[in-house]
JSON list of C-alpha atoms in Angstrom, two decimals:
[
{"chain": "A", "resi": 961, "resn": "MET", "atom": "CA", "xyz": [-37.80, -113.26, -45.43]},
{"chain": "A", "resi": 962, "resn": "ASN", "atom": "CA", "xyz": [-34.77, -111.87, -47.21]},
{"chain": "A", "resi": 963, "resn": "PRO", "atom": "CA", "xyz": [-35.14, -110.24, -50.65]},
{"chain": "A", "resi": 964, "resn": "THR", "atom": "CA", "xyz": [-34.04, -113.36, -52.56]},
{"chain": "A", "resi": 965, "resn": "GLU", "atom": "CA", "xyz": [-36.46, -115.56, -50.64]},
{"chain": "A", "resi": 966, "resn": "ARG", "atom": "CA", "xyz": [-39.20, -113.00, -51.29]},
{"chain": "A", "resi": 967, "resn": "GLN", "atom": "CA", "xyz": [-38.44, -113.02, -55.02]},
{"chain": "A", "resi": 968, "resn": "ALA", "atom": "CA", "xyz": [-38.61, -116.82, -55.21]},
{"chain": "A", "resi": 969, "resn": "PHE", "atom": "CA", "xyz": [-41.72, -116.88, -53.03]},
{"chain": "A", "resi": 970, "resn": "ASP", "atom": "CA", "xyz": [-43.47, -114.24, -55.16]},
{"chain": "A", "resi": 971, "resn": "GLN", "atom": "CA", "xyz": [-42.70, -116.20, -58.35]},
{"chain": "A", "resi": 972, "resn": "ALA", "atom": "CA", "xyz": [-44.08, -119.37, -56.74]},
{"chain": "A", "resi": 973, "resn": "ASN", "atom": "CA", "xyz": [-47.23, -117.63, -55.57]},
{"chain": "A", "resi": 974, "resn": "GLU", "atom": "CA", "xyz": [-47.83, -116.25, -59.07]},
{"chain": "A", "resi": 975, "resn": "ALA", "atom": "CA", "xyz": [-47.35, -119.79, -60.40]},
{"chain": "A", "resi": 976, "resn": "ILE", "atom": "CA", "xyz": [-49.92, -121.09, -57.91]},
{"chain": "A", "resi": 977, "resn": "ARG", "atom": "CA", "xyz": [-52.39, -118.38, -58.97]},
{"chain": "A", "resi": 978, "resn": "LEU", "atom": "CA", "xyz": [-51.89, -119.17, -62.66]},
{"chain": "A", "resi": 979, "resn": "GLY", "atom": "CA", "xyz": [-52.21, -122.90, -62.10]},
{"chain": "A", "resi": 980, "resn": "ALA", "atom": "CA", "xyz": [-55.43, -122.39, -60.17]},
{"chain": "A", "resi": 981, "resn": "THR", "atom": "CA", "xyz": [-56.89, -120.53, -63.15]},
{"chain": "A", "resi": 982, "resn": "GLY", "atom": "CA", "xyz": [-55.85, -123.34, -65.52]},
{"chain": "A", "resi": 983, "resn": "ASN", "atom": "CA", "xyz": [-52.97, -121.51, -67.16]},
{"chain": "A", "resi": 984, "resn": "HIS", "atom": "CA", "xyz": [-50.56, -124.39, -66.63]},
{"chain": "A", "resi": 985, "resn": "LEU", "atom": "CA", "xyz": [-47.96, -123.43, -69.23]},
{"chain": "A", "resi": 986, "resn": "LEU", "atom": "CA", "xyz": [-47.45, -119.96, -67.80]},
{"chain": "A", "resi": 987, "resn": "ALA", "atom": "CA", "xyz": [-47.53, -121.38, -64.28]},
{"chain": "A", "resi": 988, "resn": "VAL", "atom": "CA", "xyz": [-44.64, -123.69, -65.19]},
{"chain": "A", "resi": 989, "resn": "LYS", "atom": "CA", "xyz": [-42.63, -120.69, -66.40]},
{"chain": "A", "resi": 990, "resn": "HIS", "atom": "CA", "xyz": [-43.05, -118.98, -63.02]},
{"chain": "A", "resi": 991, "resn": "TRP", "atom": "CA", "xyz": [-42.17, -122.18, -61.17]},
{"chain": "A", "resi": 992, "resn": "GLU", "atom": "CA", "xyz": [-39.06, -122.49, -63.36]},
{"chain": "A", "resi": 993, "resn": "LYS", "atom": "CA", "xyz": [-38.00, -118.97, -62.42]},
{"chain": "A", "resi": 994, "resn": "ALA", "atom": "CA", "xyz": [-38.65, -119.58, -58.73]},
{"chain": "A", "resi": 995, "resn": "SER", "atom": "CA", "xyz": [-36.70, -122.83, -58.93]},
{"chain": "A", "resi": 996, "resn": "ARG", "atom": "CA", "xyz": [-33.71, -121.17, -60.62]},
{"chain": "A", "resi": 997, "resn": "ILE", "atom": "CA", "xyz": [-33.61, -118.47, -57.94]},
{"chain": "A", "resi": 998, "resn": "ALA", "atom": "CA", "xyz": [-33.83, -121.09, -55.19]},
{"chain": "A", "resi": 999, "resn": "ASP", "atom": "CA", "xyz": [-31.17, -123.31, -56.77]},
{"chain": "A", "resi": 1000, "resn": "GLU", "atom": "CA", "xyz": [-28.77, -120.42, -57.15]},
{"chain": "A", "resi": 1001, "resn": "HIS", "atom": "CA", "xyz": [-29.32, -118.61, -53.86]},
{"chain": "A", "resi": 1002, "resn": "LEU", "atom": "CA", "xyz": [-31.25, -120.91, -51.51]},
{"chain": "A", "resi": 1003, "resn": "PRO", "atom": "CA", "xyz": [-29.96, -124.47, -51.96]},
{"chain": "A", "resi": 1004, "resn": "GLN", "atom": "CA", "xyz": [-30.91, -127.00, -49.28]},
{"chain": "A", "resi": 1005, "resn": "THR", "atom": "CA", "xyz": [-33.46, -124.63, -47.74]},
{"chain": "A", "resi": 1006, "resn": "ASP", "atom": "CA", "xyz": [-37.09, -125.38, -46.96]},
{"chain": "A", "resi": 1007, "resn": "ILE", "atom": "CA", "xyz": [-38.27, -122.87, -49.55]},
{"chain": "A", "resi": 1008, "resn": "ASN", "atom": "CA", "xyz": [-36.25, -124.58, -52.27]},
{"chain": "A", "resi": 1009, "resn": "PHE", "atom": "CA", "xyz": [-37.83, -127.95, -51.50]},
{"chain": "A", "resi": 1010, "resn": "TRP", "atom": "CA", "xyz": [-41.28, -126.37, -51.20]},
{"chain": "A", "resi": 1011, "resn": "ILE", "atom": "CA", "xyz": [-40.77, -124.79, -54.62]},
{"chain": "A", "resi": 1012, "resn": "LYS", "atom": "CA", "xyz": [-39.63, -128.10, -56.11]},
{"chain": "A", "resi": 1013, "resn": "SER", "atom": "CA", "xyz": [-42.75, -129.85, -54.81]},
{"chain": "A", "resi": 1014, "resn": "GLY", "atom": "CA", "xyz": [-45.00, -127.23, -56.40]},
{"chain": "A", "resi": 1015, "resn": "PHE", "atom": "CA", "xyz": [-42.96, -127.20, -59.60]},
{"chain": "A", "resi": 1016, "resn": "GLY", "atom": "CA", "xyz": [-43.29, -130.97, -59.92]},
{"chain": "A", "resi": 1017, "resn": "ALA", "atom": "CA", "xyz": [-47.06, -130.75, -59.51]},
{"chain": "A", "resi": 1018, "resn": "ALA", "atom": "CA", "xyz": [-47.26, -127.97, -62.12]},
{"chain": "A", "resi": 1019, "resn": "LEU", "atom": "CA", "xyz": [-45.23, -130.03, -64.58]},
{"chain": "A", "resi": 1020, "resn": "PHE", "atom": "CA", "xyz": [-47.74, -132.87, -64.13]},
{"chain": "A", "resi": 1021, "resn": "ASP", "atom": "CA", "xyz": [-50.59, -130.44, -64.81]},
{"chain": "A", "resi": 1022, "resn": "ALA", "atom": "CA", "xyz": [-48.79, -129.38, -68.00]},
{"chain": "A", "resi": 1023, "resn": "ASP", "atom": "CA", "xyz": [-48.50, -133.05, -69.12]},
{"chain": "A", "resi": 1024, "resn": "ARG", "atom": "CA", "xyz": [-44.71, -132.99, -68.73]},
{"chain": "A", "resi": 1025, "resn": "PHE", "atom": "CA", "xyz": [-44.63, -136.26, -66.85]},
{"chain": "A", "resi": 1026, "resn": "ASP", "atom": "CA", "xyz": [-40.96, -137.24, -67.05]},
{"chain": "A", "resi": 1027, "resn": "GLU", "atom": "CA", "xyz": [-39.93, -133.78, -65.87]},
{"chain": "A", "resi": 1028, "resn": "SER", "atom": "CA", "xyz": [-42.52, -133.91, -63.10]},
{"chain": "A", "resi": 1029, "resn": "ILE", "atom": "CA", "xyz": [-41.00, -137.14, -61.82]},
{"chain": "A", "resi": 1030, "resn": "ALA", "atom": "CA", "xyz": [-37.46, -135.75, -61.91]},
{"chain": "A", "resi": 1031, "resn": "ILE", "atom": "CA", "xyz": [-38.29, -132.47, -60.12]},
{"chain": "A", "resi": 1032, "resn": "SER", "atom": "CA", "xyz": [-40.60, -134.14, -57.61]},
{"chain": "A", "resi": 1033, "resn": "GLN", "atom": "CA", "xyz": [-37.86, -136.64, -56.69]},
{"chain": "A", "resi": 1034, "resn": "MET", "atom": "CA", "xyz": [-35.76, -133.67, -55.57]},
{"chain": "A", "resi": 1035, "resn": "ALA", "atom": "CA", "xyz": [-38.46, -132.70, -53.05]},
{"chain": "A", "resi": 1036, "resn": "ARG", "atom": "CA", "xyz": [-39.66, -136.17, -52.05]},
{"chain": "A", "resi": 1037, "resn": "ASP", "atom": "CA", "xyz": [-37.57, -136.76, -48.93]},
{"chain": "A", "resi": 1038, "resn": "TRP", "atom": "CA", "xyz": [-38.29, -133.25, -47.69]},
{"chain": "A", "resi": 1039, "resn": "CYS", "atom": "CA", "xyz": [-42.03, -133.68, -48.28]},
{"chain": "A", "resi": 1040, "resn": "LEU", "atom": "CA", "xyz": [-42.12, -137.07, -46.56]},
{"chain": "A", "resi": 1041, "resn": "GLY", "atom": "CA", "xyz": [-40.17, -135.59, -43.64]},
{"chain": "A", "resi": 1042, "resn": "HIS", "atom": "CA", "xyz": [-42.89, -132.97, -43.32]},
{"chain": "A", "resi": 1043, "resn": "LYS", "atom": "CA", "xyz": [-45.66, -135.57, -43.77]},
{"chain": "A", "resi": 1044, "resn": "GLN", "atom": "CA", "xyz": [-46.72, -133.92, -47.03]},
{"chain": "A", "resi": 1045, "resn": "PRO", "atom": "CA", "xyz": [-47.75, -136.13, -49.96]},
{"chain": "A", "resi": 1046, "resn": "LEU", "atom": "CA", "xyz": [-47.35, -133.66, -52.84]},
{"chain": "A", "resi": 1047, "resn": "ALA", "atom": "CA", "xyz": [-44.05, -134.90, -54.30]},
{"chain": "A", "resi": 1048, "resn": "SER", "atom": "CA", "xyz": [-45.10, -138.57, -54.06]},
{"chain": "A", "resi": 1049, "resn": "LEU", "atom": "CA", "xyz": [-48.48, -137.64, -55.50]},
{"chain": "A", "resi": 1050, "resn": "SER", "atom": "CA", "xyz": [-46.92, -135.93, -58.53]},
{"chain": "A", "resi": 1051, "resn": "ILE", "atom": "CA", "xyz": [-44.60, -138.89, -59.11]},
{"chain": "A", "resi": 1052, "resn": "ALA", "atom": "CA", "xyz": [-47.40, -141.47, -58.82]},
{"chain": "A", "resi": 1053, "resn": "ARG", "atom": "CA", "xyz": [-49.74, -139.47, -61.06]},
{"chain": "A", "resi": 1054, "resn": "SER", "atom": "CA", "xyz": [-47.01, -139.07, -63.66]},
{"chain": "A", "resi": 1055, "resn": "TYR", "atom": "CA", "xyz": [-46.15, -142.77, -63.68]},
{"chain": "A", "resi": 1056, "resn": "LEU", "atom": "CA", "xyz": [-49.84, -143.66, -64.02]},
{"chain": "A", "resi": 1057, "resn": "ALA", "atom": "CA", "xyz": [-50.23, -141.16, -66.87]},
{"chain": "A", "resi": 1058, "resn": "LEU", "atom": "CA", "xyz": [-47.25, -142.81, -68.58]},
{"chain": "A", "resi": 1059, "resn": "GLY", "atom": "CA", "xyz": [-48.88, -146.24, -68.12]},
{"chain": "A", "resi": 1060, "resn": "GLN", "atom": "CA", "xyz": [-46.19, -147.35, -65.67]},
{"chain": "A", "resi": 1061, "resn": "THR", "atom": "CA", "xyz": [-48.35, -148.66, -62.85]},
{"chain": "A", "resi": 1062, "resn": "THR", "atom": "CA", "xyz": [-45.63, -150.80, -61.28]},
{"chain": "A", "resi": 1063, "resn": "ALA", "atom": "CA", "xyz": [-43.32, -147.78, -61.03]},
{"chain": "A", "resi": 1064, "resn": "ALA", "atom": "CA", "xyz": [-46.11, -145.83, -59.28]},
{"chain": "A", "resi": 1065, "resn": "THR", "atom": "CA", "xyz": [-46.62, -148.45, -56.55]},
{"chain": "A", "resi": 1066, "resn": "THR", "atom": "CA", "xyz": [-44.03, -147.20, -54.03]},
{"chain": "A", "resi": 1067, "resn": "TYR", "atom": "CA", "xyz": [-45.37, -143.68, -54.27]},
{"chain": "A", "resi": 1068, "resn": "LEU", "atom": "CA", "xyz": [-48.99, -144.77, -54.00]},
{"chain": "A", "resi": 1069, "resn": "ARG", "atom": "CA", "xyz": [-48.10, -146.60, -50.79]},
{"chain": "A", "resi": 1070, "resn": "GLU", "atom": "CA", "xyz": [-46.36, -143.49, -49.42]},
{"chain": "A", "resi": 1071, "resn": "ILE", "atom": "CA", "xyz": [-49.42, -141.36, -50.16]},
{"chain": "A", "resi": 1072, "resn": "HIS", "atom": "CA", "xyz": [-51.74, -143.92, -48.57]},
{"chain": "A", "resi": 1073, "resn": "THR", "atom": "CA", "xyz": [-49.57, -144.01, -45.45]},
{"chain": "A", "resi": 1074, "resn": "LEU", "atom": "CA", "xyz": [-49.88, -140.22, -45.16]},
{"chain": "A", "resi": 1075, "resn": "ILE", "atom": "CA", "xyz": [-53.54, -139.64, -46.07]},
{"chain": "A", "resi": 1076, "resn": "GLY", "atom": "CA", "xyz": [-55.24, -143.03, -45.92]},
{"chain": "A", "resi": 1077, "resn": "ASN", "atom": "CA", "xyz": [-58.23, -143.61, -48.15]},
{"chain": "A", "resi": 1078, "resn": "ASP", "atom": "CA", "xyz": [-58.34, -139.92, -49.07]},
{"chain": "A", "resi": 1079, "resn": "ILE", "atom": "CA", "xyz": [-55.85, -141.06, -51.70]},
{"chain": "A", "resi": 1080, "resn": "PHE", "atom": "CA", "xyz": [-58.72, -141.93, -54.03]},
{"chain": "A", "resi": 1081, "resn": "ALA", "atom": "CA", "xyz": [-59.94, -138.33, -54.17]},
{"chain": "A", "resi": 1082, "resn": "ALA", "atom": "CA", "xyz": [-56.48, -137.23, -55.36]},
{"chain": "A", "resi": 1083, "resn": "PHE", "atom": "CA", "xyz": [-56.61, -139.34, -58.53]},
{"chain": "A", "resi": 1084, "resn": "ASN", "atom": "CA", "xyz": [-58.89, -139.88, -61.49]},
{"chain": "A", "resi": 1085, "resn": "ASP", "atom": "CA", "xyz": [-61.67, -142.38, -60.88]},
{"chain": "A", "resi": 1086, "resn": "SER", "atom": "CA", "xyz": [-60.19, -144.46, -63.70]},
{"chain": "A", "resi": 1087, "resn": "ASP", "atom": "CA", "xyz": [-57.05, -145.01, -61.58]},
{"chain": "A", "resi": 1088, "resn": "GLU", "atom": "CA", "xyz": [-58.92, -146.50, -58.61]},
{"chain": "A", "resi": 1089, "resn": "VAL", "atom": "CA", "xyz": [-58.49, -150.14, -59.67]},
{"chain": "A", "resi": 1090, "resn": "LYS", "atom": "CA", "xyz": [-54.74, -149.65, -60.17]},
{"chain": "A", "resi": 1091, "resn": "ILE", "atom": "CA", "xyz": [-54.41, -147.92, -56.80]},
{"chain": "A", "resi": 1092, "resn": "ARG", "atom": "CA", "xyz": [-56.36, -150.62, -55.00]},
{"chain": "A", "resi": 1093, "resn": "ALA", "atom": "CA", "xyz": [-54.20, -153.31, -56.62]},
{"chain": "A", "resi": 1094, "resn": "ALA", "atom": "CA", "xyz": [-50.98, -151.53, -55.58]},
{"chain": "A", "resi": 1095, "resn": "LEU", "atom": "CA", "xyz": [-52.21, -151.12, -52.02]},
{"chain": "A", "resi": 1096, "resn": "SER", "atom": "CA", "xyz": [-53.49, -154.71, -51.87]},
{"chain": "A", "resi": 1097, "resn": "ASP", "atom": "CA", "xyz": [-50.08, -155.99, -52.98]},
{"chain": "A", "resi": 1098, "resn": "SER", "atom": "CA", "xyz": [-48.45, -154.10, -50.12]},
{"chain": "A", "resi": 1099, "resn": "GLU", "atom": "CA", "xyz": [-50.82, -155.64, -47.58]},
{"chain": "A", "resi": 1100, "resn": "GLN", "atom": "CA", "xyz": [-49.96, -159.13, -48.84]},
{"chain": "A", "resi": 1101, "resn": "ASN", "atom": "CA", "xyz": [-46.20, -158.54, -48.52]}
]
């Protein structure tokens, strides 16, 4: 890892640590710094997309749903290419939190394709009916 990658990686790891302890606002600040470093010095690299996927999840945790969707969209194709649901998960969660169930449907289907019925453990119990309806609609089409 070169020094710039190390700097971005260290910021991201600190963000992960802070998020795990529930300090979501400070975690977002570290993700922002990691993202700026990656955008400036590491565009189109795996670490940049990995950072964006974590940043999007952290923004969701900080109730910054529109920003979570925008950042997660930047990482979505990369995540799907690596069979990782995090970006789609952050987008779907954000849309559901905003009350936009229809907008969440595509992303819920992507998550279900990747992790099957484990999808339900990734959401609030109160979202289960909406998730089932979205998945049922896809089976009928």
